[in-house]
């Protein structure tokens, strides 16, 4: 028996909610067996991760906080841990170290890694390239089901599907890894039910946002990982949160319990030296034809919205497309004209088509050439990522760049998982310009590139930061340049200058943005809804400026509230120093 083997204890997740505490400060010996679930045999003492000596330093740079997290997860938390580092600190690397060590000790006969679909192939590549660990992915041609392989990476939605669910649940897995664990925070979902019913010995959950809206999120995730650690949900709330949920009570007890299962590193507490991020917003005067088109679309959107509230999403789309490209706008308008049954304004739409036909030169395309030419002259392989929200825009931009002799790669959601991997690999090897939709904006790693262009800007700042996060993360060795392109006197300029720059979104982390947006959206409106309604309800340019200035004030208030929420979260995660005594 190796020094990493388990004692023979079986735990059933279904019994977690049956655990009742009359006093959470006292726990019986039998309950300790339940909440700790698995124990490491007391063989020779472990003072290091022995497998790390086998790793190639050129493949993976091991940072102190990552090594410490991997060690604690294995030897201080009995192989069940919630890795909750802030975004960009390398939780995947921590799991890689853990799995490498378990492989070294021959205690990982079967491993199931569940991820969001778009990240499965990236996990597979990182574990192979950095740690020499071979996994089959459910998107591979040779994947034959969950009962045919011992080392599997799969999307959680594939695992919970009717086709595979029973095979996944039938096995006793040695190790379960769950990426983006906050996706299972809701106990009423199929995802939660799948994890609740899975049988495994060791488990490592990853999330940068263990608390998204309320402390119950943390309760649900932790209770999947360590059933019974917090007792029942009702007792948890009664014991740790006061009635208005603004103050923690029994903080030391909560900290003690979290310390058994959660590891959270923050950027400022690590020795990671992130490179500088420089943001350059370039605003251009639209041509007379472009300005006339923008005004016509804006007038149409305002008029249609005042008559028919049900068209909001389509109208919002038109307002975004008109500053993206004539091609994107024309695609939507022609689809709208094809459905004559719902239209009373066909003449206006047909006149917009005529205005599109009058545009000979797209200003943004010409100005993009200036940016990419600078990159071609000054940066190795001239690599630049250009993000747009629309496939039609993507096609037109790619064609224009290719006509100028650039090596062009296109990335969008219609590609298969393998095609996406091949595109990113070709971009890294060949250089040139990657023109991508937002299908690439979450989870993908492209630190080999340090220049990013926002051709058009999502109205949700979280999506902007997710784009930037593809290149500005651990492993980036160069200064990062972000270019924002905007047409003057359009909604793009208002969003950039009066909202994004005023709350300084380009210098905030995803976590900070999430807190701001969560506070705003608790009122029932999304960020995009708010922008659109302030846009269509303005009767003049002065009204529009005032509307956006008012929204900037609202955002600042949300930011202040978010900072207070962060103080609350810090109380949960980092010592519970809230200035109040325990009850």
Tab-separated table of C-alpha atoms in Angstrom, residues 118-536:
chain	number	residue	atom	x	y	z
A	118	UNK	CA	-14.989	25.383	-24.741
A	119	UNK	CA	-12.152	24.618	-22.298
A	120	UNK	CA	-11.966	20.829	-22.590
A	121	UNK	CA	-9.345	20.711	-25.354
A	122	UNK	CA	-7.271	23.398	-23.663
A	123	UNK	CA	-7.177	21.341	-20.466
A	124	UNK	CA	-6.100	18.322	-22.478
A	125	UNK	CA	-3.265	20.241	-24.174
A	126	UNK	CA	-1.975	21.850	-20.958
A	127	UNK	CA	-1.855	18.597	-19.006
A	128	UNK	CA	-0.032	16.884	-21.861
A	129	UNK	CA	2.441	19.647	-22.661
A	130	UNK	CA	3.208	20.871	-19.146
A	131	UNK	CA	2.886	17.682	-17.082
A	132	UNK	CA	3.176	14.776	-19.508
A	133	UNK	CA	-0.291	13.512	-18.546
A	134	UNK	CA	-2.354	11.937	-21.312
A	135	UNK	CA	-6.143	12.309	-21.191
A	136	UNK	CA	-8.777	11.485	-23.754
A	137	UNK	CA	-11.307	14.245	-24.434
A	138	UNK	CA	-14.948	13.643	-25.263
A	139	UNK	CA	-14.356	15.601	-28.474
A	140	UNK	CA	-11.612	13.217	-29.662
A	141	UNK	CA	-12.385	10.817	-32.487
A	142	UNK	CA	-11.201	7.874	-30.372
A	143	UNK	CA	-13.443	8.696	-27.397
A	144	UNK	CA	-15.566	5.586	-26.803
A	145	UNK	CA	-17.573	6.606	-23.749
A	146	UNK	CA	-17.035	7.109	-20.042
A	147	UNK	CA	-16.690	3.401	-19.320
A	148	UNK	CA	-13.911	2.850	-21.899
A	149	UNK	CA	-11.144	5.165	-20.619
A	150	UNK	CA	-9.518	5.846	-17.274
A	151	UNK	CA	-8.312	9.408	-17.843
A	152	UNK	CA	-11.092	11.551	-19.266
A	153	UNK	CA	-11.667	15.269	-19.846
A	154	UNK	CA	-15.236	16.114	-20.782
A	155	UNK	CA	-17.683	18.968	-20.759
A	156	UNK	CA	-20.003	18.755	-17.778
A	157	UNK	CA	-22.986	19.047	-20.110
A	158	UNK	CA	-21.824	15.993	-22.053
A	159	UNK	CA	-21.413	14.050	-18.811
A	160	UNK	CA	-24.940	14.913	-17.629
A	161	UNK	CA	-26.562	14.182	-20.987
A	162	UNK	CA	-29.039	11.305	-21.323
A	163	UNK	CA	-26.550	9.461	-23.502
A	164	UNK	CA	-23.732	9.313	-20.953
A	165	UNK	CA	-25.157	10.071	-17.494
A	166	UNK	CA	-25.594	6.489	-16.317
A	167	UNK	CA	-22.118	5.451	-17.462
A	168	UNK	CA	-20.591	8.396	-15.581
A	169	UNK	CA	-22.500	7.610	-12.390
A	170	UNK	CA	-21.861	3.864	-12.553
A	171	UNK	CA	-18.119	4.210	-12.042
A	172	UNK	CA	-16.191	4.763	-8.831
A	173	UNK	CA	-13.718	7.486	-9.791
A	174	UNK	CA	-10.434	7.918	-7.967
A	175	UNK	CA	-10.273	11.631	-8.763
A	176	UNK	CA	-12.862	14.216	-9.797
A	177	UNK	CA	-11.783	17.658	-11.038
A	178	UNK	CA	-14.524	20.251	-11.553
A	179	UNK	CA	-13.560	23.449	-13.359
A	180	UNK	CA	-15.662	26.620	-12.996
A	181	UNK	CA	-17.369	25.074	-9.975
A	182	UNK	CA	-19.639	28.099	-9.513
A	183	UNK	CA	-21.707	26.680	-12.393
A	184	UNK	CA	-23.069	24.101	-9.931
A	185	UNK	CA	-24.025	26.559	-7.201
A	186	UNK	CA	-27.749	26.052	-7.849
A	187	UNK	CA	-28.954	22.824	-6.222
A	188	UNK	CA	-31.973	22.686	-8.543
A	189	UNK	CA	-29.949	22.098	-11.741
A	190	UNK	CA	-28.962	18.892	-13.547
A	191	UNK	CA	-25.303	19.847	-13.160
A	192	UNK	CA	-25.591	20.011	-9.393
A	193	UNK	CA	-27.468	16.718	-9.289
A	194	UNK	CA	-24.783	14.993	-11.369
A	195	UNK	CA	-21.949	16.079	-9.068
A	196	UNK	CA	-24.043	15.240	-6.013
A	197	UNK	CA	-24.492	11.658	-7.215
A	198	UNK	CA	-20.967	11.009	-8.482
A	199	UNK	CA	-18.774	8.606	-6.465
A	200	UNK	CA	-15.114	9.521	-6.022
A	201	UNK	CA	-12.274	9.376	-3.525
A	202	UNK	CA	-10.504	12.671	-4.179
A	203	UNK	CA	-11.947	15.888	-5.586
A	204	UNK	CA	-10.598	19.281	-6.598
A	205	UNK	CA	-13.037	22.062	-7.486
A	206	UNK	CA	-11.896	25.281	-9.177
A	207	UNK	CA	-13.564	28.693	-9.152
A	208	UNK	CA	-12.426	32.293	-8.902
A	209	UNK	CA	-15.874	33.380	-7.711
A	210	UNK	CA	-17.037	31.062	-4.902
A	211	UNK	CA	-19.451	33.800	-3.817
A	212	UNK	CA	-21.337	35.338	-6.744
A	213	UNK	CA	-24.533	36.668	-5.257
A	214	UNK	CA	-24.811	35.419	-1.685
A	215	UNK	CA	-23.127	33.166	0.835
A	216	UNK	CA	-25.468	30.314	-0.138
A	217	UNK	CA	-23.411	29.944	-3.340
A	218	UNK	CA	-20.411	29.037	-1.225
A	219	UNK	CA	-22.498	26.718	0.940
A	220	UNK	CA	-23.758	24.721	-2.047
A	221	UNK	CA	-20.355	24.292	-3.689
A	222	UNK	CA	-18.593	23.344	-0.452
A	223	UNK	CA	-21.362	20.935	0.524
A	224	UNK	CA	-20.847	19.021	-2.729
A	225	UNK	CA	-17.152	18.748	-1.990
A	226	UNK	CA	-17.370	18.112	1.755
A	227	UNK	CA	-20.911	16.987	2.651
A	228	UNK	CA	-21.902	18.000	6.152
A	229	UNK	CA	-19.094	20.481	6.723
A	230	UNK	CA	-21.596	23.307	7.256
A	231	UNK	CA	-24.559	21.254	8.421
A	232	UNK	CA	-27.953	21.926	6.850
A	233	UNK	CA	-28.621	25.049	4.809
A	234	UNK	CA	-31.050	26.476	7.365
A	235	UNK	CA	-28.674	25.964	10.258
A	236	UNK	CA	-25.825	27.436	8.214
A	237	UNK	CA	-27.772	30.660	7.678
A	238	UNK	CA	-28.947	30.841	11.267
A	239	UNK	CA	-25.474	30.269	12.644
A	240	UNK	CA	-23.258	32.335	10.350
A	241	UNK	CA	-25.382	35.173	8.877
A	242	UNK	CA	-27.576	37.714	10.548
A	243	UNK	CA	-31.038	38.422	9.187
A	244	UNK	CA	-30.077	41.148	6.692
A	245	UNK	CA	-26.985	39.224	5.449
A	246	UNK	CA	-24.751	42.244	5.879
A	247	UNK	CA	-22.842	41.000	8.909
A	248	UNK	CA	-21.194	37.705	9.668
A	249	UNK	CA	-21.488	36.081	13.038
A	250	UNK	CA	-19.458	33.231	14.503
A	251	UNK	CA	-16.728	34.237	12.085
A	252	UNK	CA	-13.936	32.242	13.658
A	253	UNK	CA	-15.957	29.054	13.391
A	254	UNK	CA	-16.678	29.737	9.701
A	255	UNK	CA	-13.006	30.399	9.054
A	256	UNK	CA	-12.003	27.165	10.756
A	257	UNK	CA	-14.385	25.166	8.612
A	258	UNK	CA	-13.401	26.877	5.364
A	259	UNK	CA	-9.729	26.323	6.152
A	260	UNK	CA	-10.405	22.599	5.977
A	261	UNK	CA	-11.472	22.796	2.350
A	262	UNK	CA	-10.682	26.102	0.600
A	263	UNK	CA	-7.478	27.701	-0.670
A	264	UNK	CA	-7.730	31.263	-1.963
A	265	UNK	CA	-4.791	33.335	-3.200
A	266	UNK	CA	-5.208	36.967	-4.221
A	267	UNK	CA	-3.047	38.770	-6.742
A	268	UNK	CA	-1.636	41.235	-4.237
A	269	UNK	CA	-0.654	38.407	-1.892
A	270	UNK	CA	1.431	36.516	-4.465
A	271	UNK	CA	4.841	37.160	-5.959
A	272	UNK	CA	3.398	37.195	-9.477
A	273	UNK	CA	4.615	40.204	-11.419
A	274	UNK	CA	1.950	40.889	-14.046
A	275	UNK	CA	3.159	42.871	-17.012
A	276	UNK	CA	1.843	46.368	-17.631
A	277	UNK	CA	-1.365	46.864	-19.593
A	278	UNK	CA	-1.574	49.893	-21.876
A	279	UNK	CA	-4.940	50.909	-23.297
A	280	UNK	CA	-5.120	53.124	-26.381
A	281	UNK	CA	-8.560	54.304	-27.483
A	282	UNK	CA	-8.592	55.490	-31.065
A	283	UNK	CA	-11.640	57.466	-32.166
A	284	UNK	CA	-12.304	58.228	-35.797
A	285	UNK	CA	-14.571	60.572	-37.685
A	286	UNK	CA	-16.988	58.481	-39.740
A	287	UNK	CA	-17.319	59.352	-43.404
A	288	UNK	CA	-20.408	61.374	-44.405
A	289	UNK	CA	-21.990	58.191	-45.775
A	290	UNK	CA	-21.294	56.305	-42.518
A	291	UNK	CA	-22.677	59.158	-40.431
A	292	UNK	CA	-25.850	59.291	-42.512
A	293	UNK	CA	-26.277	55.528	-42.111
A	294	UNK	CA	-25.741	55.717	-38.342
A	295	UNK	CA	-28.342	58.450	-37.966
A	296	UNK	CA	-30.866	56.583	-40.093
A	297	UNK	CA	-30.473	53.392	-38.076
A	298	UNK	CA	-30.671	55.277	-34.767
A	299	UNK	CA	-33.849	57.054	-35.866
A	300	UNK	CA	-35.378	53.772	-36.982
A	301	UNK	CA	-34.469	52.058	-33.702
A	302	UNK	CA	-35.978	54.838	-31.597
A	303	UNK	CA	-39.183	54.904	-33.599
A	304	UNK	CA	-39.614	51.131	-33.678
A	305	UNK	CA	-38.901	50.788	-29.973
A	306	UNK	CA	-41.495	53.387	-29.014
A	307	UNK	CA	-44.119	51.446	-31.002
A	308	UNK	CA	-43.206	47.852	-30.203
A	309	UNK	CA	-41.468	46.885	-26.950
A	310	UNK	CA	-41.206	43.269	-28.108
A	311	UNK	CA	-38.553	44.155	-30.729
A	312	UNK	CA	-35.983	45.252	-28.167
A	313	UNK	CA	-33.354	42.571	-28.782
A	314	UNK	CA	-33.415	43.000	-32.554
A	315	UNK	CA	-33.288	46.774	-32.262
A	316	UNK	CA	-30.403	46.587	-29.829
A	317	UNK	CA	-28.606	44.340	-32.312
A	318	UNK	CA	-29.077	46.871	-35.127
A	319	UNK	CA	-27.660	49.651	-32.959
A	320	UNK	CA	-24.545	47.568	-32.291
A	321	UNK	CA	-24.125	46.413	-35.885
A	322	UNK	CA	-24.244	49.875	-37.434
A	323	UNK	CA	-20.934	50.759	-35.750
A	324	UNK	CA	-19.432	47.337	-36.479
A	325	UNK	CA	-19.775	46.982	-40.244
A	326	UNK	CA	-22.211	47.552	-43.115
A	327	UNK	CA	-22.097	43.804	-43.767
A	328	UNK	CA	-23.268	42.902	-40.251
A	329	UNK	CA	-26.053	45.480	-40.399
A	330	UNK	CA	-27.232	44.393	-43.842
A	331	UNK	CA	-27.419	40.744	-42.781
A	332	UNK	CA	-29.873	41.528	-39.974
A	333	UNK	CA	-31.956	44.010	-41.947
A	334	UNK	CA	-32.456	41.605	-44.857
A	335	UNK	CA	-33.565	38.906	-42.434
A	336	UNK	CA	-35.996	41.413	-40.937
A	337	UNK	CA	-37.348	42.352	-44.352
A	338	UNK	CA	-37.881	38.688	-45.202
A	339	UNK	CA	-40.390	38.456	-42.353
A	340	UNK	CA	-42.902	40.941	-43.691
A	341	UNK	CA	-45.651	39.722	-41.346
A	342	UNK	CA	-44.228	41.620	-38.381
A	343	UNK	CA	-43.144	44.803	-40.152
A	344	UNK	CA	-44.875	48.092	-40.771
A	345	UNK	CA	-41.703	50.047	-41.577
A	346	UNK	CA	-40.359	48.276	-44.639
A	347	UNK	CA	-39.693	51.537	-46.486
A	348	UNK	CA	-37.380	52.740	-43.739
A	349	UNK	CA	-35.444	49.469	-43.798
A	350	UNK	CA	-35.160	49.500	-47.574
A	351	UNK	CA	-33.827	53.056	-47.437
A	352	UNK	CA	-31.201	51.868	-44.935
A	353	UNK	CA	-30.151	49.183	-47.436
A	354	UNK	CA	-29.710	51.953	-50.017
A	355	UNK	CA	-27.514	53.896	-47.585
A	356	UNK	CA	-25.381	50.786	-46.991
A	357	UNK	CA	-24.841	50.527	-50.741
A	358	UNK	CA	-23.510	54.114	-50.754
A	359	UNK	CA	-20.585	53.261	-48.449
A	360	UNK	CA	-17.401	52.811	-50.464
A	361	UNK	CA	-14.856	52.947	-47.646
A	362	UNK	CA	-15.210	51.560	-44.119
A	363	UNK	CA	-13.268	53.893	-41.829
A	364	UNK	CA	-12.445	51.270	-39.223
A	365	UNK	CA	-10.947	48.933	-41.821
A	366	UNK	CA	-8.536	51.602	-43.002
A	367	UNK	CA	-7.542	52.573	-39.478
A	368	UNK	CA	-7.081	48.922	-38.451
A	369	UNK	CA	-4.404	48.650	-41.112
A	370	UNK	CA	-2.408	51.342	-39.288
A	371	UNK	CA	-2.440	49.300	-36.053
A	372	UNK	CA	-1.544	45.949	-37.593
A	373	UNK	CA	1.180	47.498	-39.745
A	374	UNK	CA	2.806	48.875	-36.580
A	375	UNK	CA	2.686	45.360	-35.151
A	376	UNK	CA	4.131	43.790	-38.304
A	377	UNK	CA	7.078	46.169	-38.164
A	378	UNK	CA	7.782	46.042	-34.437
A	379	UNK	CA	6.547	42.759	-32.935
A	380	UNK	CA	7.793	39.213	-33.460
A	381	UNK	CA	5.636	37.555	-36.135
A	382	UNK	CA	3.385	40.619	-35.992
A	383	UNK	CA	0.736	38.820	-33.943
A	384	UNK	CA	-2.485	40.726	-33.272
A	385	UNK	CA	-5.898	39.500	-32.079
A	386	UNK	CA	-8.857	41.454	-33.458
A	387	UNK	CA	-12.158	40.894	-31.634
A	388	UNK	CA	-15.577	41.543	-33.132
A	389	UNK	CA	-19.059	40.503	-32.031
A	390	UNK	CA	-20.344	39.603	-35.497
A	391	UNK	CA	-19.521	36.872	-38.000
A	392	UNK	CA	-20.295	39.105	-40.996
A	393	UNK	CA	-17.854	41.710	-39.695
A	394	UNK	CA	-15.277	39.007	-39.065
A	395	UNK	CA	-15.488	37.768	-42.653
A	396	UNK	CA	-15.127	41.259	-44.106
A	397	UNK	CA	-12.193	42.204	-41.860
A	398	UNK	CA	-10.400	38.937	-42.615
A	399	UNK	CA	-10.857	39.445	-46.346
A	400	UNK	CA	-9.506	42.998	-46.173
A	401	UNK	CA	-6.434	41.983	-44.177
A	402	UNK	CA	-5.723	39.042	-46.478
A	403	UNK	CA	-5.924	41.355	-49.496
A	404	UNK	CA	-3.130	43.408	-47.917
A	405	UNK	CA	-0.884	40.356	-47.661
A	406	UNK	CA	-1.357	39.513	-43.981
A	407	UNK	CA	-1.481	35.961	-42.676
A	408	UNK	CA	-5.044	35.770	-41.361
A	409	UNK	CA	-6.687	33.233	-39.026
A	410	UNK	CA	-10.412	33.237	-38.236
A	411	UNK	CA	-11.878	31.853	-35.003
A	412	UNK	CA	-15.598	31.532	-34.274
A	413	UNK	CA	-18.120	29.343	-32.486
A	414	UNK	CA	-18.968	27.352	-35.593
A	415	UNK	CA	-15.621	25.560	-35.537
A	416	UNK	CA	-15.281	22.151	-33.908
A	417	UNK	CA	-13.158	21.832	-30.768
A	418	UNK	CA	-10.273	20.343	-32.763
A	419	UNK	CA	-10.510	23.059	-35.404
A	420	UNK	CA	-10.294	25.688	-32.661
A	421	UNK	CA	-7.143	24.052	-31.278
A	422	UNK	CA	-5.607	23.928	-34.759
A	423	UNK	CA	-6.416	27.601	-35.393
A	424	UNK	CA	-4.761	28.759	-32.165
A	425	UNK	CA	-1.730	26.551	-32.875
A	426	UNK	CA	-1.378	27.950	-36.403
A	427	UNK	CA	-1.665	31.505	-35.088
A	428	UNK	CA	1.110	30.844	-32.571
A	429	UNK	CA	3.407	29.229	-35.122
A	430	UNK	CA	2.761	31.398	-38.168
A	431	UNK	CA	1.939	34.740	-36.581
A	432	UNK	CA	-0.207	37.269	-38.377
A	433	UNK	CA	-3.703	38.406	-37.418
A	434	UNK	CA	-6.319	36.342	-35.595
A	435	UNK	CA	-9.798	37.745	-36.255
A	436	UNK	CA	-12.107	36.286	-33.637
A	437	UNK	CA	-15.645	36.500	-32.402
A	438	UNK	CA	-16.317	36.355	-28.659
A	439	UNK	CA	-16.281	32.556	-28.899
A	440	UNK	CA	-12.633	32.893	-27.876
A	441	UNK	CA	-13.136	35.390	-25.077
A	442	UNK	CA	-13.432	32.969	-22.154
A	443	UNK	CA	-10.853	30.465	-20.984
A	444	UNK	CA	-8.514	30.372	-23.989
A	445	UNK	CA	-4.845	31.117	-23.411
A	446	UNK	CA	-2.871	33.178	-25.928
A	447	UNK	CA	-0.008	34.658	-23.912
A	448	UNK	CA	2.245	34.334	-26.959
A	449	UNK	CA	0.425	37.413	-28.306
A	450	UNK	CA	0.498	40.811	-26.601
A	451	UNK	CA	-1.591	43.047	-28.899
A	452	UNK	CA	-5.386	43.046	-28.913
A	453	UNK	CA	-7.816	45.201	-30.870
A	454	UNK	CA	-11.433	45.695	-29.858
A	455	UNK	CA	-12.906	46.358	-33.311
A	456	UNK	CA	-16.324	46.819	-31.743
A	457	UNK	CA	-17.044	46.981	-28.044
A	458	UNK	CA	-19.516	44.779	-26.192
A	459	UNK	CA	-21.793	46.846	-24.004
A	460	UNK	CA	-21.064	44.456	-21.148
A	461	UNK	CA	-17.648	45.379	-19.647
A	462	UNK	CA	-17.202	41.829	-18.330
A	463	UNK	CA	-16.916	40.578	-21.883
A	464	UNK	CA	-14.305	43.226	-22.650
A	465	UNK	CA	-12.184	42.098	-19.712
A	466	UNK	CA	-12.600	38.449	-20.705
A	467	UNK	CA	-11.209	39.325	-24.119
A	468	UNK	CA	-8.194	41.050	-22.618
A	469	UNK	CA	-7.693	38.144	-20.228
A	470	UNK	CA	-6.749	35.891	-23.167
A	471	UNK	CA	-3.374	37.631	-23.398
A	472	UNK	CA	-2.942	39.427	-20.052
A	473	UNK	CA	-2.383	36.533	-17.653
A	474	UNK	CA	0.356	34.444	-16.057
A	475	UNK	CA	2.904	33.534	-18.701
A	476	UNK	CA	2.703	36.878	-20.487
A	477	UNK	CA	6.244	38.239	-20.536
A	478	UNK	CA	5.662	41.441	-22.477
A	479	UNK	CA	3.721	44.622	-22.022
A	480	UNK	CA	0.141	44.203	-23.231
A	481	UNK	CA	-1.373	46.680	-25.673
A	482	UNK	CA	-5.153	47.030	-26.002
A	483	UNK	CA	-6.538	49.191	-28.807
A	484	UNK	CA	-10.185	50.241	-28.682
A	485	UNK	CA	-11.657	51.448	-31.974
A	486	UNK	CA	-14.671	53.768	-31.917
A	487	UNK	CA	-16.517	56.063	-34.306
A	488	UNK	CA	-17.001	59.583	-32.962
A	489	UNK	CA	-20.460	60.788	-31.987
A	490	UNK	CA	-21.847	57.257	-31.826
A	491	UNK	CA	-22.909	54.978	-28.995
A	492	UNK	CA	-19.382	53.496	-29.036
A	493	UNK	CA	-17.842	56.791	-28.021
A	494	UNK	CA	-20.408	57.330	-25.286
A	495	UNK	CA	-19.885	53.857	-23.852
A	496	UNK	CA	-16.110	54.236	-23.939
A	497	UNK	CA	-15.679	57.779	-22.697
A	498	UNK	CA	-18.633	58.222	-20.371
A	499	UNK	CA	-18.855	54.735	-18.915
A	500	UNK	CA	-15.822	52.505	-19.387
A	501	UNK	CA	-13.136	55.107	-18.827
A	502	UNK	CA	-14.998	56.862	-16.011
A	503	UNK	CA	-15.157	53.667	-13.951
A	504	UNK	CA	-11.718	52.635	-15.244
A	505	UNK	CA	-12.823	49.166	-16.284
A	506	UNK	CA	-9.602	48.471	-18.178
A	507	UNK	CA	-7.620	48.392	-14.965
A	508	UNK	CA	-10.002	46.229	-12.943
A	509	UNK	CA	-10.064	42.486	-12.504
A	510	UNK	CA	-12.876	40.228	-13.663
A	511	UNK	CA	-13.812	39.727	-10.027
A	512	UNK	CA	-14.227	43.453	-9.401
A	513	UNK	CA	-16.289	43.917	-12.554
A	514	UNK	CA	-18.482	40.975	-11.630
A	515	UNK	CA	-19.286	42.559	-8.286
A	516	UNK	CA	-20.207	45.893	-9.897
A	517	UNK	CA	-22.438	44.273	-12.500
A	518	UNK	CA	-24.073	41.954	-9.979
A	519	UNK	CA	-25.062	44.913	-7.842
A	520	UNK	CA	-26.428	46.773	-10.864
A	521	UNK	CA	-28.381	43.814	-12.218
A	522	UNK	CA	-30.057	43.120	-8.885
A	523	UNK	CA	-32.326	46.026	-9.871
A	524	UNK	CA	-33.669	43.871	-12.694
A	525	UNK	CA	-31.832	45.486	-15.611
A	526	UNK	CA	-28.717	44.275	-17.367
A	527	UNK	CA	-25.882	46.611	-18.249
A	528	UNK	CA	-26.822	46.360	-21.924
A	529	UNK	CA	-30.498	47.099	-21.219
A	530	UNK	CA	-29.507	50.210	-19.315
A	531	UNK	CA	-27.337	51.511	-22.153
A	532	UNK	CA	-30.010	50.841	-24.762
A	533	UNK	CA	-32.825	52.513	-22.855
A	534	UNK	CA	-30.769	55.613	-22.121
A	535	UNK	CA	-29.886	55.739	-25.806
A	536	UNK	CA	-33.428	55.460	-27.222
